[in-house]
């Protein structure tokens, strides 16, 4: 039986938008990003610390005027390291006690 999970980040209390809230990993396109798929990969590395384990690369499932949404599959135990952008993310462990036990990995 397959079990799907979502990767969320705790947005920094220093952010202008949704400060201190759990949310999807994302961000703005950089001049070094050729397209929004590249932005997705860069942001998931910077904000979530994902380093290895992508099985299926990002696939766009929705797009809007300023926001494209992607889904990707990672292996059962992907490799993470501490996120590079501490200015944008806070330590999610500080809110884990607020989540249902079944939502924790």
Tab-separated table of N, CA and C in Angstrom:
chain	number	residue	atom	x	y	z
A	1	UNK	N	0.842	-1.185	0.000
A	1	UNK	CA	0.000	0.000	0.000
A	1	UNK	C	0.882	1.242	0.000
A	2	UNK	N	0.589	2.117	-0.860
A	2	UNK	CA	1.351	3.347	-1.017
A	2	UNK	C	0.845	4.414	-0.049
A	3	UNK	N	1.755	5.177	0.514
A	3	UNK	CA	1.383	6.244	1.444
A	3	UNK	C	1.982	7.556	0.946
A	4	UNK	N	1.140	8.539	0.698
A	4	UNK	CA	1.594	9.832	0.199
A	4	UNK	C	1.763	10.802	1.358
A	5	UNK	N	2.774	11.631	1.259
A	5	UNK	CA	3.031	12.639	2.275
A	5	UNK	C	3.331	13.962	1.584
A	6	UNK	N	3.106	15.034	2.289
A	6	UNK	CA	3.402	16.369	1.763
A	6	UNK	C	4.535	16.979	2.574
A	7	UNK	N	5.393	17.709	1.903
A	7	UNK	CA	6.489	18.403	2.558
A	7	UNK	C	6.055	19.841	2.819
A	8	UNK	N	6.070	20.244	4.083
A	8	UNK	CA	5.712	21.609	4.462
A	8	UNK	C	6.896	22.273	5.133
A	9	UNK	N	6.906	23.573	5.112
A	9	UNK	CA	7.922	24.334	5.832
A	9	UNK	C	7.227	25.231	6.844
A	10	UNK	N	7.939	25.569	7.893
A	10	UNK	CA	7.466	26.576	8.838
A	10	UNK	C	8.082	27.891	8.388
A	11	UNK	N	7.250	28.780	7.906
A	11	UNK	CA	7.749	30.062	7.414
A	11	UNK	C	8.282	30.896	8.573
A	12	UNK	N	9.367	31.573	8.328
A	12	UNK	CA	10.002	32.394	9.346
A	12	UNK	C	9.056	33.488	9.833
A	13	UNK	N	9.183	33.846	11.076
A	13	UNK	CA	8.396	34.956	11.625
A	13	UNK	C	8.870	36.291	11.049
A	14	UNK	N	9.986	36.277	10.315
A	14	UNK	CA	10.511	37.496	9.685
A	14	UNK	C	9.951	37.737	8.285
A	15	UNK	N	9.179	36.788	7.761
A	15	UNK	CA	8.643	36.915	6.400
A	15	UNK	C	7.483	37.916	6.365
A	16	UNK	N	7.311	38.569	5.215
A	16	UNK	CA	6.202	39.518	5.051
A	16	UNK	C	4.871	38.801	4.883
A	17	UNK	N	4.879	37.664	4.208
A	17	UNK	CA	3.651	36.934	3.901
A	17	UNK	C	3.613	35.633	4.697
A	18	UNK	N	2.500	35.382	5.363
A	18	UNK	CA	2.264	34.154	6.125
A	18	UNK	C	3.369	33.846	7.140
A	19	UNK	N	3.875	34.860	7.788
A	19	UNK	CA	4.936	34.673	8.780
A	19	UNK	C	4.486	33.728	9.887
A	20	UNK	N	5.343	32.757	10.220
A	20	UNK	CA	5.063	31.829	11.302
A	20	UNK	C	4.044	30.751	10.977
A	21	UNK	N	3.635	30.617	9.723
A	21	UNK	CA	2.647	29.613	9.315
A	21	UNK	C	3.318	28.436	8.609
A	22	UNK	N	2.676	27.280	8.685
A	22	UNK	CA	3.095	26.148	7.868
A	22	UNK	C	2.618	26.395	6.446
A	23	UNK	N	3.446	26.074	5.486
A	23	UNK	CA	3.050	26.284	4.101
A	23	UNK	C	3.872	25.446	3.146
A	24	UNK	N	3.509	25.516	1.897
A	24	UNK	CA	4.244	24.808	0.853
A	24	UNK	C	5.599	25.473	0.643
A	25	UNK	N	6.569	24.680	0.246
A	25	UNK	CA	7.881	25.213	-0.102
A	25	UNK	C	7.736	25.949	-1.425
A	26	UNK	N	8.322	27.133	-1.522
A	26	UNK	CA	8.218	27.878	-2.769
A	26	UNK	C	8.962	29.183	-2.693
A	27	UNK	N	8.939	29.894	-3.785
A	27	UNK	CA	9.612	31.174	-3.800
A	27	UNK	C	9.596	31.797	-5.176
A	28	UNK	N	10.303	32.881	-5.294
A	28	UNK	CA	10.330	33.653	-6.537
A	28	UNK	C	11.387	33.133	-7.496
A	29	UNK	N	11.090	33.314	-8.765
A	29	UNK	CA	12.039	32.929	-9.804
A	29	UNK	C	13.246	33.850	-9.755
A	30	UNK	N	14.418	33.260	-9.849
A	30	UNK	CA	15.671	33.995	-9.860
A	30	UNK	C	16.139	34.156	-11.304
A	31	UNK	N	16.997	35.114	-11.542
A	31	UNK	CA	17.517	35.317	-12.899
A	31	UNK	C	18.317	34.104	-13.380
A	32	UNK	N	18.795	33.274	-12.461
A	32	UNK	CA	19.544	32.075	-12.855
A	32	UNK	C	18.627	30.892	-13.188
A	33	UNK	N	17.324	31.016	-12.935
A	33	UNK	CA	16.373	29.935	-13.212
A	33	UNK	C	15.840	30.056	-14.640
A	34	UNK	N	16.073	29.058	-15.499
A	34	UNK	CA	15.558	29.142	-16.871
A	34	UNK	C	14.038	29.036	-16.955
A	35	UNK	N	13.417	28.394	-15.966
A	35	UNK	CA	11.960	28.245	-15.965
A	35	UNK	C	11.481	27.947	-14.543
A	36	UNK	N	10.161	27.844	-14.377
A	36	UNK	CA	9.611	27.639	-13.033
A	36	UNK	C	9.940	26.254	-12.474
A	37	UNK	N	10.203	25.285	-13.327
A	37	UNK	CA	10.626	23.959	-12.843
A	37	UNK	C	11.989	24.075	-12.154
A	38	UNK	N	12.895	24.834	-12.742
A	38	UNK	CA	14.209	25.056	-12.132
A	38	UNK	C	14.062	25.806	-10.812
A	39	UNK	N	13.131	26.759	-10.774
A	39	UNK	CA	12.855	27.481	-9.528
A	39	UNK	C	12.394	26.510	-8.451
A	40	UNK	N	11.515	25.583	-8.825
A	40	UNK	CA	11.014	24.584	-7.884
A	40	UNK	C	12.153	23.775	-7.283
A	41	UNK	N	13.037	23.276	-8.120
A	41	UNK	CA	14.160	22.472	-7.625
A	41	UNK	C	15.087	23.293	-6.734
A	42	UNK	N	15.375	24.522	-7.137
A	42	UNK	CA	16.252	25.379	-6.326
A	42	UNK	C	15.623	25.670	-4.976
A	43	UNK	N	14.347	26.012	-4.967
A	43	UNK	CA	13.678	26.363	-3.715
A	43	UNK	C	13.560	25.169	-2.765
A	44	UNK	N	13.277	23.981	-3.293
A	44	UNK	CA	13.155	22.818	-2.408
A	44	UNK	C	14.526	22.462	-1.815
A	45	UNK	N	15.590	22.769	-2.532
A	45	UNK	CA	16.934	22.563	-1.977
A	45	UNK	C	17.248	23.628	-0.928
A	46	UNK	N	16.964	24.891	-1.260
A	46	UNK	CA	17.285	25.983	-0.339
A	46	UNK	C	16.432	25.957	0.921
A	47	UNK	N	15.122	25.827	0.760
A	47	UNK	CA	14.209	25.976	1.892
A	47	UNK	C	13.967	24.691	2.669
A	48	UNK	N	13.968	23.554	1.981
A	48	UNK	CA	13.690	22.287	2.672
A	48	UNK	C	14.952	21.475	2.904
A	49	UNK	N	16.033	21.823	2.246
A	49	UNK	CA	17.279	21.093	2.429
A	49	UNK	C	17.334	19.755	1.718
A	50	UNK	N	16.427	19.505	0.769
A	50	UNK	CA	16.435	18.234	0.040
A	50	UNK	C	17.702	18.139	-0.806
A	51	UNK	N	18.469	17.098	-0.606
A	51	UNK	CA	19.726	16.930	-1.324
A	51	UNK	C	19.716	15.760	-2.297
A	52	UNK	N	19.013	14.705	-1.982
A	52	UNK	CA	18.991	13.529	-2.853
A	52	UNK	C	17.712	12.748	-2.619
A	53	UNK	N	17.342	11.953	-3.607
A	53	UNK	CA	16.200	11.078	-3.434
A	53	UNK	C	15.020	11.370	-4.335
A	54	UNK	N	15.187	12.270	-5.311
A	54	UNK	CA	14.080	12.556	-6.226
A	54	UNK	C	13.934	11.390	-7.200
A	55	UNK	N	12.756	10.775	-7.205
A	55	UNK	CA	12.465	9.657	-8.105
A	55	UNK	C	11.831	10.178	-9.389
A	56	UNK	N	10.802	11.001	-9.250
A	56	UNK	CA	10.155	11.642	-10.398
A	56	UNK	C	10.348	13.138	-10.265
A	57	UNK	N	10.916	13.798	-11.275
A	57	UNK	CA	11.168	15.233	-11.185
A	57	UNK	C	9.866	16.029	-11.127
A	58	UNK	N	9.962	17.305	-10.770
A	58	UNK	CA	8.759	18.128	-10.647
A	58	UNK	C	7.902	18.117	-11.908
A	59	UNK	N	6.604	17.902	-11.709
A	59	UNK	CA	5.624	17.938	-12.796
A	59	UNK	C	4.599	19.015	-12.464
A	60	UNK	N	4.411	19.951	-13.372
A	60	UNK	CA	3.471	21.053	-13.136
A	60	UNK	C	2.042	20.535	-13.207
A	61	UNK	N	1.248	20.857	-12.181
A	61	UNK	CA	-0.156	20.449	-12.218
A	61	UNK	C	-1.105	21.629	-12.228
A	62	UNK	N	-0.593	22.844	-12.026
A	62	UNK	CA	-1.443	24.032	-12.088
A	62	UNK	C	-0.557	25.250	-12.295
A	63	UNK	N	-1.088	26.240	-12.970
A	63	UNK	CA	-0.340	27.487	-13.120
A	63	UNK	C	-1.290	28.664	-13.075
A	64	UNK	N	-0.756	29.756	-12.574
A	64	UNK	CA	-1.535	30.972	-12.476
A	64	UNK	C	-0.697	32.139	-12.950
A	65	UNK	N	-1.187	33.345	-12.729
A	65	UNK	CA	-0.478	34.535	-13.163
A	65	UNK	C	0.887	34.687	-12.519
A	66	UNK	N	0.984	34.383	-11.234
A	66	UNK	CA	2.245	34.560	-10.516
A	66	UNK	C	2.737	33.284	-9.843
A	67	UNK	N	2.021	32.181	-10.011
A	67	UNK	CA	2.358	30.982	-9.251
A	67	UNK	C	2.128	29.720	-10.074
A	68	UNK	N	3.146	28.888	-10.162
A	68	UNK	CA	3.018	27.563	-10.760
A	68	UNK	C	3.133	26.541	-9.632
A	69	UNK	N	2.348	25.478	-9.710
A	69	UNK	CA	2.349	24.436	-8.683
A	69	UNK	C	2.897	23.147	-9.275
A	70	UNK	N	3.800	22.525	-8.537
A	70	UNK	CA	4.441	21.290	-8.978
A	70	UNK	C	4.266	20.204	-7.928
A	71	UNK	N	4.341	18.976	-8.398
A	71	UNK	CA	4.380	17.810	-7.520
A	71	UNK	C	5.565	16.968	-7.982
A	72	UNK	N	6.247	16.334	-7.036
A	72	UNK	CA	7.333	15.428	-7.393
A	72	UNK	C	7.361	14.289	-6.393
A	73	UNK	N	7.979	13.210	-6.790
A	73	UNK	CA	8.053	12.047	-5.911
A	73	UNK	C	9.492	11.866	-5.461
A	74	UNK	N	9.653	11.609	-4.176
A	74	UNK	CA	10.974	11.311	-3.629
A	74	UNK	C	10.957	9.902	-3.049
A	75	UNK	N	12.135	9.346	-2.881
A	75	UNK	CA	12.230	7.995	-2.326
A	75	UNK	C	11.730	7.974	-0.888
A	76	UNK	N	11.525	6.792	-0.365
A	76	UNK	CA	10.981	6.609	0.988
A	76	UNK	C	11.751	7.409	2.037
A	77	UNK	N	13.061	7.414	1.950
A	77	UNK	CA	13.877	8.168	2.900
A	77	UNK	C	14.820	9.098	2.135
A	78	UNK	N	14.315	10.246	1.687
A	78	UNK	CA	15.166	11.187	0.952
A	78	UNK	C	16.235	11.775	1.871
A	79	UNK	N	17.256	12.337	1.275
A	79	UNK	CA	18.338	12.948	2.044
A	79	UNK	C	18.083	14.442	2.202
A	80	UNK	N	18.102	14.884	3.455
A	80	UNK	CA	17.921	16.297	3.765
A	80	UNK	C	19.120	16.794	4.551
A	81	UNK	N	19.379	18.064	4.462
A	81	UNK	CA	20.329	18.724	5.344
A	81	UNK	C	19.676	20.019	5.793
A	82	UNK	N	20.298	20.694	6.709
A	82	UNK	CA	19.726	21.940	7.211
A	82	UNK	C	19.520	22.911	6.050
A	83	UNK	N	18.347	23.521	6.011
A	83	UNK	CA	18.022	24.452	4.926
A	83	UNK	C	19.011	25.609	4.889
A	84	UNK	N	19.320	26.056	3.698
A	84	UNK	CA	20.292	27.132	3.506
A	84	UNK	C	19.725	28.499	3.868
A	85	UNK	N	18.419	28.647	3.824
A	85	UNK	CA	17.812	29.967	3.981
A	85	UNK	C	17.130	30.116	5.337
A	86	UNK	N	17.902	30.287	6.385
A	86	UNK	CA	17.331	30.446	7.724
A	86	UNK	C	16.484	31.705	7.812
A	87	UNK	N	16.696	32.668	6.915
A	87	UNK	CA	15.911	33.898	6.942
A	87	UNK	C	14.458	33.636	6.548
A	88	UNK	N	14.210	32.554	5.809
A	88	UNK	CA	12.874	32.268	5.309
A	88	UNK	C	12.161	31.154	6.061
A	89	UNK	N	12.900	30.303	6.766
A	89	UNK	CA	12.303	29.135	7.433
A	89	UNK	C	12.664	29.139	8.909
A	90	UNK	N	11.737	28.664	9.712
A	90	UNK	CA	12.022	28.420	11.122
A	90	UNK	C	12.039	26.913	11.345
A	91	UNK	N	12.457	26.494	12.520
A	91	UNK	CA	12.579	25.074	12.846
A	91	UNK	C	11.200	24.474	13.089
A	92	UNK	N	10.785	23.585	12.208
A	92	UNK	CA	9.444	22.996	12.278
A	92	UNK	C	9.234	22.203	13.569
A	93	UNK	N	10.312	21.770	14.209
A	93	UNK	CA	10.157	21.007	15.455
A	93	UNK	C	9.437	21.815	16.531
A	94	UNK	N	9.463	23.139	16.411
A	94	UNK	CA	8.800	23.980	17.417
A	94	UNK	C	7.281	23.908	17.349
A	95	UNK	N	6.722	23.377	16.253
A	95	UNK	CA	5.259	23.280	16.129
A	95	UNK	C	4.761	21.846	15.956
A	96	UNK	N	5.652	20.873	15.970
A	96	UNK	CA	5.229	19.487	15.759
A	96	UNK	C	4.209	19.028	16.788
A	97	UNK	N	4.308	19.536	18.001
A	97	UNK	CA	3.357	19.125	19.045
A	97	UNK	C	1.924	19.571	18.726
A	98	UNK	N	1.756	20.507	17.806
A	98	UNK	CA	0.428	20.986	17.418
A	98	UNK	C	-0.222	20.108	16.351
A	99	UNK	N	0.559	19.260	15.719
A	99	UNK	CA	0.063	18.419	14.631
A	99	UNK	C	-0.375	17.059	15.154
A	100	UNK	N	-1.320	16.417	14.472
A	100	UNK	CA	-1.719	15.064	14.870
A	100	UNK	C	-0.531	14.106	14.779
A	101	UNK	N	-0.481	13.154	15.670
A	101	UNK	CA	0.607	12.172	15.682
A	101	UNK	C	0.760	11.490	14.321
A	102	UNK	N	-0.355	11.233	13.651
A	102	UNK	CA	-0.320	10.533	12.362
A	102	UNK	C	0.342	11.351	11.258
A	103	UNK	N	0.531	12.650	11.463
A	103	UNK	CA	1.115	13.492	10.418
A	103	UNK	C	2.628	13.603	10.535
A	104	UNK	N	3.187	13.046	11.565
A	104	UNK	CA	4.635	13.170	11.783
A	104	UNK	C	5.385	12.016	11.149
A	105	UNK	N	6.567	12.322	10.652
A	105	UNK	CA	7.414	11.292	10.035
A	105	UNK	C	8.485	10.903	11.017
